[in-house]
PDB file of C-alpha atoms in Angstrom:
ATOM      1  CA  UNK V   1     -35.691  62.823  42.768  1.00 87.00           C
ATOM      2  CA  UNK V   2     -31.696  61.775  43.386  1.00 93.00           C
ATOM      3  CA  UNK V   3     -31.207  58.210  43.518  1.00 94.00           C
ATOM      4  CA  UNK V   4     -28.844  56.693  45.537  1.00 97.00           C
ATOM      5  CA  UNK V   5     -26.282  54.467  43.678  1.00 98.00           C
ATOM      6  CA  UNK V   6     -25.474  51.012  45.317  1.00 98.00           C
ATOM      7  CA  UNK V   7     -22.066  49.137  45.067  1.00 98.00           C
ATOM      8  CA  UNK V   8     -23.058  47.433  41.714  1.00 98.00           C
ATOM      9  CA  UNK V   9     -24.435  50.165  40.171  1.00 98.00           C
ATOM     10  CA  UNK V  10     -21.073  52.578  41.141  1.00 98.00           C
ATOM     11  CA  UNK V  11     -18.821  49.632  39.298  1.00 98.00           C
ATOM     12  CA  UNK V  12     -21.084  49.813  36.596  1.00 98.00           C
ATOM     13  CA  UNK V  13     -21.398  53.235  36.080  1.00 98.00           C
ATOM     14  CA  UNK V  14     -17.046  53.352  36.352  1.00 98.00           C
ATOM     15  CA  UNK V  15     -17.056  50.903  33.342  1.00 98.00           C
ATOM     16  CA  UNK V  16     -19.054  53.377  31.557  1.00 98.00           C
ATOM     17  CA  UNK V  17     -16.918  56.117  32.438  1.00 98.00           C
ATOM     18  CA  UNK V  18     -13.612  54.268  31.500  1.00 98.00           C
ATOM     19  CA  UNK V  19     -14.682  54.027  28.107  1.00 98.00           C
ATOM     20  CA  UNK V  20     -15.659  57.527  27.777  1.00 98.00           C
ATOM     21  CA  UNK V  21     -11.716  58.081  29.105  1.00 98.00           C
ATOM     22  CA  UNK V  22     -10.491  55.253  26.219  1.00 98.00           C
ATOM     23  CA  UNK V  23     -12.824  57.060  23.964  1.00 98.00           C
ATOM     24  CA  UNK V  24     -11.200  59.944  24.643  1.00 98.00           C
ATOM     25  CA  UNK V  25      -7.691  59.206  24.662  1.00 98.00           C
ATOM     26  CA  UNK V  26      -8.312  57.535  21.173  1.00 98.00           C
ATOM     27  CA  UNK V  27      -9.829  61.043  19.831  1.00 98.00           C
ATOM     28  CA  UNK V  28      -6.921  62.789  21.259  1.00 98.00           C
ATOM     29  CA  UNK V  29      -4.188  60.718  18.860  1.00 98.00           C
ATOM     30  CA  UNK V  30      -6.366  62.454  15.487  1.00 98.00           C
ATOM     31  CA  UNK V  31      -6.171  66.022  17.026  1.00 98.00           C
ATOM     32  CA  UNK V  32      -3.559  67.885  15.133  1.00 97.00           C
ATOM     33  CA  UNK V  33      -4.313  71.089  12.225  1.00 98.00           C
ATOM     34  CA  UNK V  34      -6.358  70.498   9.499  1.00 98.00           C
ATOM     35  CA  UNK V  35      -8.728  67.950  11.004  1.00 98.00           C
ATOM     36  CA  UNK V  36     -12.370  68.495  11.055  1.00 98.00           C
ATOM     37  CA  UNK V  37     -14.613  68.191  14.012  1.00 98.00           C
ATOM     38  CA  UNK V  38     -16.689  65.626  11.976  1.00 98.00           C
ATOM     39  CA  UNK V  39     -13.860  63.138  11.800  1.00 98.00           C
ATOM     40  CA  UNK V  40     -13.115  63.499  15.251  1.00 98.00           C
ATOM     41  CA  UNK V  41     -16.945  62.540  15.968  1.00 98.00           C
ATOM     42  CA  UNK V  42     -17.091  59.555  13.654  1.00 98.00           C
ATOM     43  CA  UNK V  43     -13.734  58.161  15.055  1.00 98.00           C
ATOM     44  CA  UNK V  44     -15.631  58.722  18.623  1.00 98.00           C
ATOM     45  CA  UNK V  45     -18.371  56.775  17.138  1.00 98.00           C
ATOM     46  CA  UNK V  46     -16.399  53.580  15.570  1.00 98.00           C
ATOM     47  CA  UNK V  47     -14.704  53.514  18.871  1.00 98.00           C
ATOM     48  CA  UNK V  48     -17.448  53.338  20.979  1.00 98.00           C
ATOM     49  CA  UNK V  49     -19.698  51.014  19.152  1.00 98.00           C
ATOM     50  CA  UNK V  50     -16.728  48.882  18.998  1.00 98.00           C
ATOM     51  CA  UNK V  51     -16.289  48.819  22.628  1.00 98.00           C
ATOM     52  CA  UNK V  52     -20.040  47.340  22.617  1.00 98.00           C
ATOM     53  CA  UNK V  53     -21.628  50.724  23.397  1.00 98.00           C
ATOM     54  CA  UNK V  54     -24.137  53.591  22.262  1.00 98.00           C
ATOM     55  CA  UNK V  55     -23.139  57.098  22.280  1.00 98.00           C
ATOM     56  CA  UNK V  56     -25.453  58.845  24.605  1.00 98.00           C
ATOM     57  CA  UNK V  57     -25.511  62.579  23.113  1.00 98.00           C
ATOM     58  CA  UNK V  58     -26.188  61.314  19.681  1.00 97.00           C
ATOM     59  CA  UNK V  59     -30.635  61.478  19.472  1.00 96.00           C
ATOM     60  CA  UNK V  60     -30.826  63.399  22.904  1.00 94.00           C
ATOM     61  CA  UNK V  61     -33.588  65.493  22.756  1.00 89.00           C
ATOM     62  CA  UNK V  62     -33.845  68.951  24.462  1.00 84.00           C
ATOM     63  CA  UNK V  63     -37.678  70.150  23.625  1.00 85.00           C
ATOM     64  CA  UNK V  64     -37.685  69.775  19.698  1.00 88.00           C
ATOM     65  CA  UNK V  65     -33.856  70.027  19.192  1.00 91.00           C
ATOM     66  CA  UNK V  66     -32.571  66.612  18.310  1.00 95.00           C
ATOM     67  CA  UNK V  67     -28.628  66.375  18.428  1.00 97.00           C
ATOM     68  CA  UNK V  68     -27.078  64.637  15.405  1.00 97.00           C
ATOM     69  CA  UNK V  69     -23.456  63.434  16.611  1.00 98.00           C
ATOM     70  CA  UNK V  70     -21.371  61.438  19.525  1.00 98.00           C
ATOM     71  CA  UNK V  71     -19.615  64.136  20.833  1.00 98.00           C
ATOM     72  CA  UNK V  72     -20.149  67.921  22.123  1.00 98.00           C
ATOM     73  CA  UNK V  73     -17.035  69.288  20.149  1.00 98.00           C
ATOM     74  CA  UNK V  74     -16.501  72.820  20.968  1.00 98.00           C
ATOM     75  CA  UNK V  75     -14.330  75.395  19.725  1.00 98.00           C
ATOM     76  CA  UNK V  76     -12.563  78.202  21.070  1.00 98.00           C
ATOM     77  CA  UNK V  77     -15.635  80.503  22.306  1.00 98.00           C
ATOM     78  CA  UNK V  78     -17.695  77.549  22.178  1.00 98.00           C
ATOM     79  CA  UNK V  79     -18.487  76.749  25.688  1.00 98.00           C
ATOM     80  CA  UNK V  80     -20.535  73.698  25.823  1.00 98.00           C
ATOM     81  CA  UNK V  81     -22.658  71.406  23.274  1.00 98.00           C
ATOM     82  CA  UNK V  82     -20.910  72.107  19.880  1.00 98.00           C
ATOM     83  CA  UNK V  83     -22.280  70.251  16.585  1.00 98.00           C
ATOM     84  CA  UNK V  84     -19.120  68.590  14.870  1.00 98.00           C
ATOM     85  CA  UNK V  85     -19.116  69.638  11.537  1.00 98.00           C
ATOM     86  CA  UNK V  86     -16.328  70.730   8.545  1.00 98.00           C
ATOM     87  CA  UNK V  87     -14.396  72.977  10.944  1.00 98.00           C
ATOM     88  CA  UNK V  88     -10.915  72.401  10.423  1.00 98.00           C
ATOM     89  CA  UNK V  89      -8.943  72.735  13.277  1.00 98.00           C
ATOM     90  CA  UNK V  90      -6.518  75.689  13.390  1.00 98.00           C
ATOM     91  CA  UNK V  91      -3.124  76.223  15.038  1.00 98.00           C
ATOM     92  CA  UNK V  92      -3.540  77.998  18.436  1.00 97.00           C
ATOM     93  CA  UNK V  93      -7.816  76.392  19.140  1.00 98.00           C
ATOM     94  CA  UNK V  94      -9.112  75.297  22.389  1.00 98.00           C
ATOM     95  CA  UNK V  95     -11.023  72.434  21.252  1.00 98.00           C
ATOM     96  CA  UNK V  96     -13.599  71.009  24.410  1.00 98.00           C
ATOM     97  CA  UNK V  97     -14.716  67.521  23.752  1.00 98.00           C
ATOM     98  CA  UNK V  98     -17.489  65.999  25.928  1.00 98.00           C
ATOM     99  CA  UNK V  99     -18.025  62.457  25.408  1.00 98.00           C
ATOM    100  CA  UNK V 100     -20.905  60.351  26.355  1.00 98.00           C
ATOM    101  CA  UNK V 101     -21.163  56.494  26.599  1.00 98.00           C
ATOM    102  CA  UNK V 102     -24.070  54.235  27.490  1.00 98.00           C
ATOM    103  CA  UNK V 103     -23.076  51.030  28.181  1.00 98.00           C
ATOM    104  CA  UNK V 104     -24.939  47.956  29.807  1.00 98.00           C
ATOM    105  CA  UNK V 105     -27.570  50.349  30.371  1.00 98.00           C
ATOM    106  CA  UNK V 106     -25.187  52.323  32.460  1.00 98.00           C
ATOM    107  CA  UNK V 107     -23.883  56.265  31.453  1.00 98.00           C
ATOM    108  CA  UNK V 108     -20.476  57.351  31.539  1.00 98.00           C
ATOM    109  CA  UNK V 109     -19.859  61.169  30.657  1.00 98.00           C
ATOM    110  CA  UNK V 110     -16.512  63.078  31.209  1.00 98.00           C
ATOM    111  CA  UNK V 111     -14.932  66.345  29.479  1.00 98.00           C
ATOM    112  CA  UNK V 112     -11.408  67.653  28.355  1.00 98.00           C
ATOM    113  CA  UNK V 113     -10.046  70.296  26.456  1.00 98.00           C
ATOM    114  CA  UNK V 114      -7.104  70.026  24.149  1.00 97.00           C
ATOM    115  CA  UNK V 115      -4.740  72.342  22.457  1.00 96.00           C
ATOM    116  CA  UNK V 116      -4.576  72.147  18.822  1.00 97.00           C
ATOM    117  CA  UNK V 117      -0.544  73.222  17.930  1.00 96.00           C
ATOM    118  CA  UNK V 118       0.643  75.635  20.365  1.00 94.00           C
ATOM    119  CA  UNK V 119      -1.983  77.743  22.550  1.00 94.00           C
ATOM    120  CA  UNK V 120      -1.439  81.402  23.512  1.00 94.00           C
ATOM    121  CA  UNK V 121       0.003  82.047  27.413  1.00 93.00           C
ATOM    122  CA  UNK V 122      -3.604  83.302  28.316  1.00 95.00           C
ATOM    123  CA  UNK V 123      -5.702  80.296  27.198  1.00 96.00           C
ATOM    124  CA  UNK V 124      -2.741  77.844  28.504  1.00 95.00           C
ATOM    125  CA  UNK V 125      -3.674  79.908  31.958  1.00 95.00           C
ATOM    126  CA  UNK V 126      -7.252  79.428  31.551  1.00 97.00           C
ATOM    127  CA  UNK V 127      -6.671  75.480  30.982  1.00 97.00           C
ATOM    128  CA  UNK V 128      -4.595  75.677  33.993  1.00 96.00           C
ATOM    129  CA  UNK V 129      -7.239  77.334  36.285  1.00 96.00           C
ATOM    130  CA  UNK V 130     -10.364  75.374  34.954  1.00 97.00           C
ATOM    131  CA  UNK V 131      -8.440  71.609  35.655  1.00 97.00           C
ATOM    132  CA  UNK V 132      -7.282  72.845  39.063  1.00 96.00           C
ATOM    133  CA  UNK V 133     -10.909  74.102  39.534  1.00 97.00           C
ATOM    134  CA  UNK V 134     -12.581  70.487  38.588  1.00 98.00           C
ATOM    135  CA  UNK V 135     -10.160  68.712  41.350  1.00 97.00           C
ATOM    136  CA  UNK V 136     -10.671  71.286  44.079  1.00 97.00           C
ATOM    137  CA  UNK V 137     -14.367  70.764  43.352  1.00 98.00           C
ATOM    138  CA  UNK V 138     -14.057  67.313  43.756  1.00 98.00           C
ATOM    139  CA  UNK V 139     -12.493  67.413  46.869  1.00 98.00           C
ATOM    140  CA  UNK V 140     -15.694  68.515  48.657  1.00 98.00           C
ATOM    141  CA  UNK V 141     -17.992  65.665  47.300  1.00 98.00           C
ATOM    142  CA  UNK V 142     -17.768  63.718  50.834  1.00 98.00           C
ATOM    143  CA  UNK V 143     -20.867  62.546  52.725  1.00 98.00           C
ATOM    144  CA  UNK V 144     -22.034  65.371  54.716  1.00 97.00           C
ATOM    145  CA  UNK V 145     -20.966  68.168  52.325  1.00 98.00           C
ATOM    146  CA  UNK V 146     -23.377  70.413  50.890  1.00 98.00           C
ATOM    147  CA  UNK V 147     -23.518  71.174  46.697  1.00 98.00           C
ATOM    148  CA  UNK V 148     -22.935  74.452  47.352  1.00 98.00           C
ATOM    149  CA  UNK V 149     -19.247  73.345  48.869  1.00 98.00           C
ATOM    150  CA  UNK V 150     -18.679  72.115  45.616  1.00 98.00           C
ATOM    151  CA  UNK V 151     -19.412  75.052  43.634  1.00 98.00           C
ATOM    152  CA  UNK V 152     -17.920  77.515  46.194  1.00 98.00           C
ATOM    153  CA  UNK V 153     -14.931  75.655  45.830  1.00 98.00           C
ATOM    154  CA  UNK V 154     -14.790  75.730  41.725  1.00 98.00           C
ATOM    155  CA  UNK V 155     -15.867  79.810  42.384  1.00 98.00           C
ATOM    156  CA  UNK V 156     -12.700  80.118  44.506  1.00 97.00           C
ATOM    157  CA  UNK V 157     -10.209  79.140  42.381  1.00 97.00           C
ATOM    158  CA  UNK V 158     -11.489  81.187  39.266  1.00 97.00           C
ATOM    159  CA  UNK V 159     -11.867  84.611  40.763  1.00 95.00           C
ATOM    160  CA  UNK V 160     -11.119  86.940  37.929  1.00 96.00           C
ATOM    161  CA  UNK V 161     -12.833  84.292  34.960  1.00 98.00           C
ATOM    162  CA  UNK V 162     -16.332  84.012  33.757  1.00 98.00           C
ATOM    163  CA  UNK V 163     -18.053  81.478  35.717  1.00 98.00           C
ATOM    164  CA  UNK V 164     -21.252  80.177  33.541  1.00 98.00           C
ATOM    165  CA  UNK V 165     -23.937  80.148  35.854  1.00 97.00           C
ATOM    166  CA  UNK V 166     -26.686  78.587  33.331  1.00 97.00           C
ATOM    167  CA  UNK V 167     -25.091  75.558  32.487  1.00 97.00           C
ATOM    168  CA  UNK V 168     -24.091  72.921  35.220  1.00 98.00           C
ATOM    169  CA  UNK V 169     -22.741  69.856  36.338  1.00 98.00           C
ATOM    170  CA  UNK V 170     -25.579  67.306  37.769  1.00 98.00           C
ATOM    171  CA  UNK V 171     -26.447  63.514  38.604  1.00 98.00           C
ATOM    172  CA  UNK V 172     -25.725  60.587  36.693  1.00 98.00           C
ATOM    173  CA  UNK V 173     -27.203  56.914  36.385  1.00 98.00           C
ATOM    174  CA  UNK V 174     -29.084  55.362  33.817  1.00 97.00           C
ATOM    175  CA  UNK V 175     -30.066  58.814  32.459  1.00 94.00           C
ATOM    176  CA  UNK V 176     -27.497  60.982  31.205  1.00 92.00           C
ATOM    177  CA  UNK V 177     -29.058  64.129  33.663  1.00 93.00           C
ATOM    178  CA  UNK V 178     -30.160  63.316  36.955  1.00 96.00           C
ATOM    179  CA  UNK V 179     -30.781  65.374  39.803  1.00 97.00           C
ATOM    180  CA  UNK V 180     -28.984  67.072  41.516  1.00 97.00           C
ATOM    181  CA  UNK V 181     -27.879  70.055  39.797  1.00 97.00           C
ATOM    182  CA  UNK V 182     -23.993  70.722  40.535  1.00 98.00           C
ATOM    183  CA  UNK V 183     -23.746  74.832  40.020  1.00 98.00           C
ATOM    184  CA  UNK V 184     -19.884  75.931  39.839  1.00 98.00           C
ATOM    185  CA  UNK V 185     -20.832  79.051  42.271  1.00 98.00           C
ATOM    186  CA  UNK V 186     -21.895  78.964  45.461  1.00 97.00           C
ATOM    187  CA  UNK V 187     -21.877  79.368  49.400  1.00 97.00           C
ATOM    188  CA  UNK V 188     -20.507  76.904  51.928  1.00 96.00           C
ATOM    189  CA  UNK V 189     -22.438  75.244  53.808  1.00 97.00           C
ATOM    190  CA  UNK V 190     -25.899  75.483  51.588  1.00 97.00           C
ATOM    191  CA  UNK V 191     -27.853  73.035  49.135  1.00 96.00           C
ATOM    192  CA  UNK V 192     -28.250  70.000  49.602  1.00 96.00           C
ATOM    193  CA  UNK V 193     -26.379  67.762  51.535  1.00 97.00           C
ATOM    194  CA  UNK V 194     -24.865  65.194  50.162  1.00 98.00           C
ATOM    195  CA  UNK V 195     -24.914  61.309  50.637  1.00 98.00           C
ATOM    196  CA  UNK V 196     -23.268  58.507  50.516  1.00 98.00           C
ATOM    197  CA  UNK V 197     -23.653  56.706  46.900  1.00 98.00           C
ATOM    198  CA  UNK V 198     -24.711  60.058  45.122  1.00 98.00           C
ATOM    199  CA  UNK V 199     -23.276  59.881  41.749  1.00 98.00           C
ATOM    200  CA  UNK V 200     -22.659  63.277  40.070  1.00 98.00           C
ATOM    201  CA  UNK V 201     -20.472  65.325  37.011  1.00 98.00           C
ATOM    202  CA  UNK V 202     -19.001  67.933  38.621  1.00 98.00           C
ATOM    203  CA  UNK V 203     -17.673  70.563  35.161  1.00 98.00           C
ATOM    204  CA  UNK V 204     -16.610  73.858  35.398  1.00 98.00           C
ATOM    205  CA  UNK V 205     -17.206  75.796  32.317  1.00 98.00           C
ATOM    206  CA  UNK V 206     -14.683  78.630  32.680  1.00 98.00           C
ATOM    207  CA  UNK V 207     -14.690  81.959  30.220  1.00 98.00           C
ATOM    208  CA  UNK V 208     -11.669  83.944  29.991  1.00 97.00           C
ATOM    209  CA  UNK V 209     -14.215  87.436  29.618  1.00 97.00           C
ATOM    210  CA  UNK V 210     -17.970  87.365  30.605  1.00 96.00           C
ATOM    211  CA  UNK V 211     -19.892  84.921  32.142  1.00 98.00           C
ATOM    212  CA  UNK V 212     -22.504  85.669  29.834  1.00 98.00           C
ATOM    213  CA  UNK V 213     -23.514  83.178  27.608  1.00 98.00           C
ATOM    214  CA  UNK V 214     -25.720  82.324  23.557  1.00 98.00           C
ATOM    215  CA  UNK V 215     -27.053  79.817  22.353  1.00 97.00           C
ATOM    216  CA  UNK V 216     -26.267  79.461  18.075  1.00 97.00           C
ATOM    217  CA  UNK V 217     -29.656  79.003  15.464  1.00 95.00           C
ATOM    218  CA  UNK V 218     -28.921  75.508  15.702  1.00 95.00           C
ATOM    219  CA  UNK V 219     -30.196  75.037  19.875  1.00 95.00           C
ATOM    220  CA  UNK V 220     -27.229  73.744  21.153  1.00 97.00           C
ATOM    221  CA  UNK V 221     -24.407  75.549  20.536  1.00 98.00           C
ATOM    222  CA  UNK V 222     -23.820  77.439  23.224  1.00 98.00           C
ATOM    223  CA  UNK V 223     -21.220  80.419  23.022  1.00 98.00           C
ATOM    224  CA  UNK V 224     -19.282  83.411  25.507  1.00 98.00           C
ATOM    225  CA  UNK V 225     -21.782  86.920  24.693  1.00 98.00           C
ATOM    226  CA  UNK V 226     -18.396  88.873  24.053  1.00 98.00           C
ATOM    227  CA  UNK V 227     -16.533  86.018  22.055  1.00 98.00           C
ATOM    228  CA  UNK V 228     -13.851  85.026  25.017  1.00 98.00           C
ATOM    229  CA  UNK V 229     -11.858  81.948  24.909  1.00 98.00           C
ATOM    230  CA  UNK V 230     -13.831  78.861  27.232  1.00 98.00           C
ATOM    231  CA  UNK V 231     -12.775  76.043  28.471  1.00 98.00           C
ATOM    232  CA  UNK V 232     -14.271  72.751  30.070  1.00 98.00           C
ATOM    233  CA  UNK V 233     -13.390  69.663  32.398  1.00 98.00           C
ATOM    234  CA  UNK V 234     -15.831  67.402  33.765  1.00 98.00           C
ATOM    235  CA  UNK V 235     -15.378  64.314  35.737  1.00 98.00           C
ATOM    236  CA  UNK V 236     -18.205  61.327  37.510  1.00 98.00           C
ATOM    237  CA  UNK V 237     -17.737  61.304  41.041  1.00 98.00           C
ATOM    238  CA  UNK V 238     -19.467  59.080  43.473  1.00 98.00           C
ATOM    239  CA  UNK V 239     -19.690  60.135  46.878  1.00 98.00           C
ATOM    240  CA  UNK V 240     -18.670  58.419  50.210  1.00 97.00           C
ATOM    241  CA  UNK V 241     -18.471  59.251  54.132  1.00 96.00           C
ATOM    242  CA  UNK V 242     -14.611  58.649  53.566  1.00 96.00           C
ATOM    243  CA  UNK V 243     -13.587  60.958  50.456  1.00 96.00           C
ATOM    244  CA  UNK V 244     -14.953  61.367  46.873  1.00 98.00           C
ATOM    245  CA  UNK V 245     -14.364  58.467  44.544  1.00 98.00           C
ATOM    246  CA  UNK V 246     -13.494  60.033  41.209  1.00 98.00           C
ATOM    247  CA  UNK V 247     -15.230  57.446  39.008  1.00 98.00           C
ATOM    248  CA  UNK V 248     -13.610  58.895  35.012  1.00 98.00           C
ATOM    249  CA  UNK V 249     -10.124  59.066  34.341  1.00 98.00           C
ATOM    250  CA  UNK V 250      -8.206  61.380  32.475  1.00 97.00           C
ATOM    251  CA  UNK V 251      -5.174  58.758  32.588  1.00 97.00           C
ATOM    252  CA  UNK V 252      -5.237  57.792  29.289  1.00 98.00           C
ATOM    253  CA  UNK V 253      -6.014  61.335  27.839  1.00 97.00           C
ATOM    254  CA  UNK V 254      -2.703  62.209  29.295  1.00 95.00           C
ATOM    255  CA  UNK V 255      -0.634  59.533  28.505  1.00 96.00           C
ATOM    256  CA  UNK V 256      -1.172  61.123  24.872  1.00 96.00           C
ATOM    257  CA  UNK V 257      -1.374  64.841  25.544  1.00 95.00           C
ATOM    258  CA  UNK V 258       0.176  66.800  28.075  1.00 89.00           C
ATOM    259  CA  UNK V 259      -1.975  67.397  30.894  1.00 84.00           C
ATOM    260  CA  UNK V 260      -3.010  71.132  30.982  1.00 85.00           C
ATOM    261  CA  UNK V 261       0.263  73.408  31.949  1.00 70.00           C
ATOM    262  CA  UNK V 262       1.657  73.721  35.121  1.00 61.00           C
ATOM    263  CA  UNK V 263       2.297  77.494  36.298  1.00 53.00           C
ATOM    264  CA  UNK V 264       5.110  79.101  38.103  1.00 44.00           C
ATOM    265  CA  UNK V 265       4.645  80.210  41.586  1.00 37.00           C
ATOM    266  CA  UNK V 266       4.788  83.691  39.754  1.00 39.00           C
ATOM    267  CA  UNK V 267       2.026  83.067  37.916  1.00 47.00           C
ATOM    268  CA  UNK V 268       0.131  81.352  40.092  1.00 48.00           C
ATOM    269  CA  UNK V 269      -0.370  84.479  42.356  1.00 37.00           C
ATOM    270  CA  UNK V 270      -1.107  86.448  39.421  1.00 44.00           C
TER     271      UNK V 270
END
C-alpha cells in the first residue's frame, strides 16, 4: 500500500535526509588509503547518534539475516549492501556508501560513491554516467508520471552499462522500504502513476560489465557475476504536480569531494 506523504511529514522526512547528507559529508573527510571500512562505519555511527538519531540499517532484518553496522559500505564490485569490516581502502577503489538515518520517527536514506586516491578513466566514466542517470531520473518524478518514466529515463542514459534489475529504488516514510518499487529500466508511459506527496529513493546501481548480480555467504553482500566495477547514487524525492522536490542533498558531500567528473563533449558521445 503507498502512502501519501502530507506537508509535515515531507519536512520531516527532509530533516532526516539532511542528516544522512551531514552524515555523509562527515564520512567523506576520513576517506583517504589505508582506512578501513569499519572506521568509516563507527564514525557514521558517533555522528549520527550525536545528531539525536538511530541508524536505520544497523538490526534490519531481511528473513534471518540481521545486519550488524550503520552503513552499506561497498567496494569496487560490491554493488549494494556491503558489511564494513578490516578492508583497508586502496588507491584507485570505488567505495559506495549508503547511509540510513531515523530520526523523530522519520527515515532519511541517500547514496554516494567516492574515489579513494585517483580512479582509473573507465570507473571516473562510470561515476559520471550513474550521477547523470540519478538526476535525469529525477526529473520524471512529477504528478502524473508513471514509475516506469523514471526507470526508462535512468535506462537511457546507461545504454552500454549493466543495469541491475533485482535491486531497486522504492518508497520511503516511517519504514525504511515502502511501496512503490522504483526499477532503473523501464517503458514510458507504464506503472503506476504517480501522485502528488509520494515519497520515493530513486538509485541507479550501474555495472561497468554484466548486469548480473551475487549475493556473498554473509546475505547481504551483493556483488557484479563477472567482477565489474559498480557504482551507486541514490537520492529521496517527493513528488508534486509542479516538479520533483529532491528531498537529500549531496551539497555537503561535495563541498568536500569533487562531485563525480565532468566529461568532454568527446567523451560524452562515446
Amino acid at each position: 500500500m503507498v502512502h501519501l506523504k502530507s506537508t509535515r511529514e515531507i519536512e520531516r522526512l527532509r530533516a532526516s535526509a539532511d542528516l544522512v547528507g551531514r552524515t555523509l559529508a562527515e564520512v567523506a573527510r576520513h576517506i583517504e588509503v589505508g582506512v578501513t571500512t569499519k572506521e568509516l562505519d563507527a564514525i557514521a555511527e558517533d555522528y549520527i547518534r550525536t545528531h539525536g538519531a538511530e541508524p536505520a540499517f544497523k538490526g534490519h532484518r531481511s528473513g534471518n539475516n540481521v545486519f550488524p553496522a550503520s552503513l552499506c559500505v561497498s567496494v569496487n564490485d560490491e554493488v549494494v549492501h556491503g558489511i564494513p569490516d578490516d578492508y583497508a581502502l586502496q588507491d584507485g577503489d570505488l567505495l559506495s556508501i549508503d547511509c540510513g538515518v531515523v530520526l523523530d520517527g522519520y527515515v532519511g536514506d541517500s547514496a554516494y560513491t567516492f574515489a579513494v586516491g585517483t580512479l582509473s578513466e573507465d570507473d571516473k566514466r562510470l561515476c559520471h554516467i550513474t550521477y547523470e542517470a540519478l538526476n535525469e531520473g529525477i526529473e520524471q518524478a512529477i504528478a502524473g508520471n508513471r514509475i516506469g518514466d523514471i526507470g526508462h529515463a535512468v535506462q537511457s542514459r546507461c545504454r552500454g552499462y549493466g543495469i541491475v534489475r533485482e535491486l531497486c529504488g522504492h518508497g520511503v516514510g516511517k519504514s525504511l522500504w515502502e511501496e512503490p518499487q522504483v526499477p532503473n529500466y523501464g517503458r514510458p508511459g507504464e506503472g503506476r502513476a504517480m501522485r502528488s506527496g509520494l515519497t520515493i529513493c530513486i538509485e541507479p546501481m550501474i555495472n561497468r560489465g554484466t548486469d548480473a548480480i551475487e549475493t556473498d555467504a554473509d546475505g547481504w553482500t551483493v556483488r557484479t557475476a563477472d567482477g565489474s566495477q559498480s557504482a551507486h547514487y541514490e537520492h529521496m524525492v517527493a513528488v508534486h504536480e509542479d516538479g520533483p522536490d529532491v528531498l537529500s542533498t549531496f551539497e555537503y558531500i561535495e563541498d568536500v569531494v569533487d562531485a563525480p567528473y565532468e566529461l568532454s563533449l568527446s567523451e560524452e558521445r562515446a
